[in-house]
Amino acid sequence: MSEWLIEPVSKTGVPFAGTAGSNPALSVFCFGLCFVSRFNTKSLKLIMRIALGQFNAVVGDLAGNAEKMREIYAEAVRSDVDLLVFPEMAVCGYPPEDLLHKKHFLKDCSSALEKLAADCPDKTIIVGFAENYRDNNYNSAAVLQGGRISKIYRKAQLPNYGVFDERRYFLPGEKPMVINIGGLNVAVTICADIWEAEWLVNFLKSKRQIQIILNISASPFHVGKIKKRQEVVSQCAKEFNSAVAYCNLVGGQDELIFDGRSMFADSTGKIRAKAKAFDEDLLIADIITTNNGTIEVEPLQAAAIQPANRADEIYQALVLGTRDYTGKNGFKRVLLGLSGGIDSSVAAAIAVAALGAENVVGLTMPSKFNSPETIGDAMKLAENMGIDFLTIPIEPILKQFDKALKTVRGWKGEGIAYENLQARIRGSILMSLSNQFGSLVLTTGNKSETAVGYATLYGDTAGGFAVIKDVPKTMVYKLAQHINKIAKRQIIPADVITRPPSAELKPDQKDSDSLPDYDLLDKILKGYVEEDKSAQQLIKSGLSRDDVMRVIRMVDCNEYKRRQSPPGVKITPKAFGKDRRLPITNRYISS
Amino acid sequence: MSEWLIEPVSKTGVPFAGTAGSNPALSVFCFGLCFVSRFNTKSLKLIMRIALGQFNAVVGDLAGNAEKMREIYAEAVRSDVDLLVFPEMAVCGYPPEDLLHKKHFLKDCSSALEKLAADCPDKTIIVGFAENYRDNNYNSAAVLQGGRISKIYRKAQLPNYGVFDERRYFLPGEKPMVINIGGLNVAVTICADIWEAEWLVNFLKSKRQIQIILNISASPFHVGKIKKRQEVVSQCAKEFNSAVAYCNLVGGQDELIFDGRSMFADSTGKIRAKAKAFDEDLLIADIITTNNGTIEVEPLQAAAIQPANRADEIYQALVLGTRDYTGKNGFKRVLLGLSGGIDSSVAAAIAVAALGAENVVGLTMPSKFNSPETIGDAMKLAENMGIDFLTIPIEPILKQFDKALKTVRGWKGEGIAYENLQARIRGSILMSLSNQFGSLVLTTGNKSETAVGYATLYGDTAGGFAVIKDVPKTMVYKLAQHINKIAKRQIIPADVITRPPSAELKPDQKDSDSLPDYDLLDKILKGYVEEDKSAQQLIKSGLSRDDVMRVIRMVDCNEYKRRQSPPGVKITPKAFGKDRRLPITNRYISS
């Protein structure tokens, strides 16, 4: 399809006087340049309809992703858009990591793209893909027009920090790309390109007036990040006096969540439309030039409901992450241990929201150290959620282990080794049932205990997916309350929320025997883990030296446990995992 | 200390006619410019004595590393060297990973360096460190002279592939540095800088004649890499008509081994001296200019004994890796399950070589499926090595588990779930003893089974360090033979080497029931895992489609197991771990 030129309306033969934007059926008339009576019958306006195809691309599923894009294309055709946009790496999913080292993968990626172009000839499409060009790899955006790939833009800003490793895979592109669609100049950018405002101004300076900055992204979620993302989009709009069309990926990929919330900003920087959070959506808007030089945005749909607050945002992220990890890895059902404590209760409620009560099985595995109250709460929780509930007491197994281990001189039958053994018996039972029935085991450790290693390796860390591994304990409580609030009833029993936390591995055990109070612990962890503060800085901020040094030591010593723990949803700015790569062998102690 | 200028010998007041190089005690006279009678009494020669301080720097151990460097400095002073060189990042160990995101770490690093300079004022030292300069991080080399840091070179070529993430941490330096020592021009480079020959020529082109290219490295080991490294050093020498002094790190750091083998090349590209492999060493040589424009190298020591062959090289790497992971993480003793099979036998022999027989405990945990022959072989092996040996039968525990699990409808008491359970009981026993006695558990899985997931997660993968995780099964056999050969007796019983491998988790089980023969399997794995070949390419090379597709599917499906497995020594060009970062959630299938 050739690019459109700005031409007087008379040449199009369509003396348009409809209501562009408000009615998809009519908007067919408003293609290219037209007279829009409802704004000002005397003004010359350009209108372009853009659809942002925010969809859940699966890493490596080239055929599946293409099929989904074809479906969205059909919908976009029905809505008569001028331009359909898909996220960064939509063809292959993001991040494909070392799949990008396989030449055949890149070739297959390219074939899938060509086929997509051929299948979708009637609209201009911009879609992200992994490109191999002259033996180098690029993170690219293809323009599909008339059944073929007409142009390619290569991402210039390659993030290589946090969870990103783009310099491992890609060379940076060096040329900007501005295409003219329906008389409007559209600058195509990819993700980080618009996060470097100063650089972008310079990068695009050779280009004439741009009406639309288009950005395709795969921007990973953490709580509150949408605010920063909106600022970036808004700032970019103001900087260029352009509309911004921002198309983000949605879905869970291993530890990452892409939260969608694609958006349009007008040239004053106002966010005029925002797609759904944590779900697929097709966000359509008309971009309209005005006489006064501003670019307006007219959304076609009612505004999508957005997360109500932080707890809601985290909750939705966890639900999506759990659903996608389970489903994309071929599991239907999950299995988890229910202790009657708050962590497993919250994890279970998230699993039910993600997969349906019929696909969640709870298991209580009491020893002599578990109180009737916690066992009762686990049962009550299962009842409240309507999930299958099994009980397998571990006492006889524990005794048999103890008997066998007593043959080794020095085995105590109490203390940490004995406590951990209980957790490992539970892990083995869960994994046995997982192997027998094909269910995925969810682990239930939170970020606070993961940080300080308050967990038994191959015990409570045994499982395929760690639902709340990046949720600090203090936030776990808020999630519990949120879960009850949105259910409008007590899913998680009140006792579970108010009872002092305990691992119940020895008589009268409390978490507070081994750890500072969680309020304090989470404060230290935020500073040390997420903000890389030194002991000195934390102590200066008013925390006690003893607490700070004790927590830092625990965090540092337990890197090996985290390295062997299952993946789980990242919700904070810095999660354990690809975000924070500390050596296990490490003698550095912050002073 | 100011740089020396080339001056006529009469000005130095030392009409030298000694035997520079051959006698450290005399060489004090041969500082700067001198007449060397034994070569040619009429020629004007420059001699510089360089010591390469190849030592085992521990990541994060700023005080310990500095202490070691001070000791080496004292030795270098006794040998009257003109220049003492330490490896890349010697101050903080390599790779420090996200420690580099901690400002206080970088500050402490800088303080340690300043103190080192002050403590070692009498010789020129070049040492690698992590530098924070104007809020950017660099991988730098400091020149220490006269008690202070006199100059800094910043690494320009930052590898960001394989196990390397240097773009995550550092900005590239942009300026070359050539310093004059004793009248000789020494270009300082860091690791990858000399691996890009064409680039380096351009980088150094503004500099006058260079007599010595100095390179400080932390070059990770894989089998056979020394050949490539020697080629690079040799090529560099020829390219610049310079001597090359190459100082490499030694030691194990998590999955990486640095194998030392620092070296000197003369300007014809000949490697004239090579330090020990897998051990600390102080390699000293005199660099001598000649009339004909070549630069000669005279080593002061006899040549160090080098690994005899591939098996020997791998063996030494595994021994060092096991010793360092154990020791640097504060363990003295290790514990491992001995099945009477070849993997655990080889792992045990390596542990004994690394830590001494008195620090290794072997455990056999038979079920009804273990034959008297394998149990006997495990015992014999332990005897041969002189290690403690414990027997804990798992049958009673297995029965108790089975009884408990039978309460769940559908539990079969046979099949994979039941087989895995046996491995998990063993894992729990090992971990219980580890927790009770403070020993590190070694796991014994090889690369072939790790690749196809022929292992029980939290069962035989339970432990702190995976000794042979990167050793293909076919190489495990060669290692077994090598171990017996160097012991000059049968440490590993002959039966262990000749018996068809079996997991012994059900009656008459053989590995070959589930897997292709290891010769074939390792061939496919080399192509698919290490060389990123497609199914098509492997089939075209003569492998059967069925085998190829089956193996590829197994490799792809078991990423989740590898992600939760303990670290182990990298010995191949591409190990599972930081070298190969595949998503778990991944629907791509190579065709």
Short mmCIF file of C-alpha atoms in Angstrom, two decimals, chain A residues 58-62 96-99 101-102 104-105 108 160-162 165 167-169 253-254 325 327-329 390 392 396-397 400-401 404-405 407-412 417 420-421 424-425 428-429 431-433 435-437 458 461-463 528 532-534 563-567 578-588 590, chain B residues 58-62 96-99 101-102 104-105 108 160-162 165 167-169 253-254 325 327-329 390 392 396-397 400-401 404-405 407-412 417 420-421 424-425 428-429 431-433 435-437 458 461-463 528 532-534 563-567 578-588 590:
data_model
loop_
_atom_site.label_atom_id
_atom_site.label_comp_id
_atom_site.label_asym_id
_atom_site.label_seq_id
_atom_site.Cartn_x
_atom_site.Cartn_y
_atom_site.Cartn_z
CA VAL A 58 3.38 -16.30 24.15
CA VAL A 59 7.16 -16.62 23.93
CA GLY A 60 8.11 -18.94 21.10
CA ASP A 61 4.55 -19.53 19.93
CA LEU A 62 5.02 -18.04 16.47
CA PRO A 96 12.74 -14.62 23.99
CA GLU A 97 16.14 -14.62 25.74
CA ASP A 98 18.64 -17.07 24.26
CA LEU A 99 16.18 -18.31 21.65
CA HIS A 101 20.96 -17.23 19.61
CA LYS A 102 19.28 -19.82 17.41
CA HIS A 104 16.55 -21.12 12.92
CA PHE A 105 14.39 -19.32 15.47
CA ASP A 108 11.07 -18.91 11.62
CA ASN A 160 20.64 -3.66 29.64
CA TYR A 161 19.81 -3.19 33.31
CA GLY A 162 17.31 -4.62 35.78
CA ASP A 165 19.65 -7.99 28.67
CA ARG A 167 22.73 -5.72 24.59
CA ARG A 168 23.29 -9.45 24.85
CA TYR A 169 21.14 -9.97 21.80
CA GLN A 253 6.18 -14.60 31.08
CA ASP A 254 8.08 -16.50 33.75
CA TYR A 325 2.61 -19.47 34.08
CA GLY A 327 -1.52 -22.30 31.37
CA LYS A 328 1.39 -21.41 29.13
CA ASN A 329 3.38 -24.28 30.61
CA LEU A 390 -6.82 -33.21 51.43
CA ILE A 392 -2.08 -36.12 55.01
CA PRO A 396 4.38 -41.29 60.94
CA ILE A 397 6.77 -40.36 58.12
CA GLN A 400 10.41 -43.10 60.37
CA PHE A 401 12.92 -40.51 59.12
CA ALA A 404 16.63 -43.83 60.30
CA LEU A 405 18.65 -40.69 61.03
CA THR A 407 21.53 -44.41 63.33
CA VAL A 408 23.94 -41.57 62.61
CA ARG A 409 25.73 -40.45 65.72
CA GLY A 410 25.03 -36.82 66.44
CA TRP A 411 21.52 -36.66 64.97
CA LYS A 412 19.49 -34.71 67.46
CA ALA A 417 17.61 -29.99 60.97
CA ASN A 420 13.53 -28.51 58.11
CA LEU A 421 12.86 -32.20 57.76
CA ARG A 424 10.91 -31.45 53.29
CA ILE A 425 8.45 -34.24 53.97
CA SER A 428 8.01 -34.48 48.92
CA ILE A 429 4.31 -35.21 49.40
CA MET A 431 5.76 -33.22 44.55
CA SER A 432 4.63 -36.85 44.64
CA LEU A 433 1.05 -35.80 44.06
CA ASN A 435 4.05 -36.19 39.59
CA GLN A 436 1.12 -38.56 39.99
CA PHE A 437 -1.64 -36.21 38.89
CA TYR A 458 13.37 -28.39 48.99
CA THR A 461 10.40 -23.83 48.45
CA ALA A 462 9.59 -27.04 46.54
CA GLY A 463 7.26 -26.31 43.67
CA TYR A 528 18.94 -2.95 51.49
CA ASP A 532 20.98 -0.96 47.54
CA LYS A 533 21.56 1.15 50.63
CA SER A 534 24.51 0.49 52.90
CA ARG A 563 19.02 -19.42 43.40
CA GLN A 564 17.27 -22.77 43.72
CA SER A 565 13.78 -21.43 44.32
CA PRO A 566 11.05 -21.47 41.71
CA PRO A 567 10.20 -18.41 39.65
CA LYS A 578 17.04 -11.45 36.91
CA ASP A 579 16.61 -8.10 38.59
CA ARG A 580 19.15 -8.70 41.30
CA ARG A 581 22.13 -10.82 40.36
CA LEU A 582 24.30 -11.34 43.36
CA PRO A 583 27.05 -13.92 43.51
CA ILE A 584 26.50 -16.80 45.93
CA THR A 585 30.19 -16.86 46.76
CA ASN A 586 30.57 -13.40 48.20
CA ARG A 587 32.50 -12.22 51.21
CA TYR A 588 31.51 -8.59 51.01
CA SER A 590 28.26 -3.77 53.93
CA VAL B 58 37.69 -13.92 46.35
CA VAL B 59 34.64 -11.94 45.28
CA GLY B 60 33.86 -9.27 47.83
CA ASP B 61 36.82 -10.04 50.08
CA LEU B 62 38.47 -6.66 49.73
CA PRO B 96 31.20 -9.07 41.40
CA GLU B 97 27.84 -8.94 39.57
CA ASP B 98 25.25 -6.69 41.23
CA LEU B 99 27.58 -5.79 44.07
CA HIS B 101 25.12 -1.59 41.99
CA LYS B 102 26.02 -0.78 45.57
CA HIS B 104 29.24 1.66 49.18
CA PHE B 105 30.85 -1.40 47.61
CA ASP B 108 35.11 0.37 49.76
CA ASN B 160 28.13 -8.93 27.10
CA TYR B 161 27.64 -12.46 25.82
CA GLY B 162 27.98 -15.97 27.22
CA ASP B 165 27.19 -9.04 31.54
CA ARG B 167 27.39 -3.75 29.73
CA ARG B 168 25.05 -4.14 32.66
CA TYR B 169 27.65 -2.58 34.92
CA GLN B 253 33.69 -18.39 41.61
CA ASP B 254 30.25 -20.00 41.69
CA TYR B 325 33.01 -23.26 46.22
CA GLY B 327 35.93 -23.22 51.10
CA LYS B 328 34.92 -19.77 49.96
CA ASN B 329 31.40 -20.40 51.22
CA LEU B 390 27.23 -44.38 56.17
CA ILE B 392 20.72 -45.49 55.73
CA PRO B 396 10.86 -48.08 55.89
CA ILE B 397 10.49 -44.39 55.08
CA GLN B 400 5.43 -44.87 55.36
CA PHE B 401 5.19 -42.29 52.54
CA ALA B 404 0.21 -41.86 53.63
CA LEU B 405 -0.13 -41.18 49.90
CA THR B 407 -5.07 -42.17 51.30
CA VAL B 408 -5.30 -40.08 48.15
CA ARG B 409 -7.37 -41.79 45.50
CA GLY B 410 -5.31 -42.35 42.38
CA TRP B 411 -1.92 -42.74 44.07
CA LYS B 412 -0.31 -45.68 42.33
CA ALA B 417 5.92 -40.47 41.04
CA ASN B 420 10.94 -39.80 42.21
CA LEU B 421 9.80 -40.23 45.79
CA ARG B 424 13.40 -37.21 47.31
CA ILE B 425 13.73 -39.29 50.45
CA SER B 428 15.86 -35.16 52.44
CA ILE B 429 18.23 -37.45 54.33
CA MET B 431 19.91 -32.32 53.60
CA SER B 432 19.00 -33.36 57.15
CA LEU B 433 22.55 -34.47 57.79
CA ASN B 435 21.69 -29.18 58.41
CA GLN B 436 22.69 -31.20 61.46
CA PHE B 437 26.43 -31.34 60.82
CA TYR B 458 14.56 -31.96 45.09
CA THR B 461 19.33 -32.43 42.44
CA ALA B 462 19.14 -31.52 46.14
CA GLY B 463 22.41 -30.06 47.32
CA TYR B 528 21.55 -28.63 20.11
CA ASP B 532 22.42 -24.00 18.86
CA LYS B 533 21.81 -26.17 15.82
CA SER B 534 18.30 -26.79 14.56
CA ARG B 563 16.57 -23.39 36.97
CA GLN B 564 16.21 -24.89 40.44
CA SER B 565 19.37 -26.95 40.39
CA PRO B 566 22.50 -26.01 42.31
CA PRO B 567 25.43 -24.29 40.62
CA LYS B 578 24.45 -17.84 32.89
CA ASP B 579 25.79 -19.12 29.60
CA ARG B 580 22.45 -20.31 28.28
CA ARG B 581 19.44 -18.28 29.30
CA LEU B 582 16.34 -19.89 27.94
CA PRO B 583 12.86 -18.97 29.09
CA ILE B 584 10.98 -21.67 31.03
CA THR B 585 7.73 -20.61 29.43
CA ASN B 586 8.56 -21.29 25.81
CA ARG B 587 6.47 -22.84 23.08
CA TYR B 588 9.09 -22.75 20.38
CA SER B 590 12.90 -26.32 16.49
#
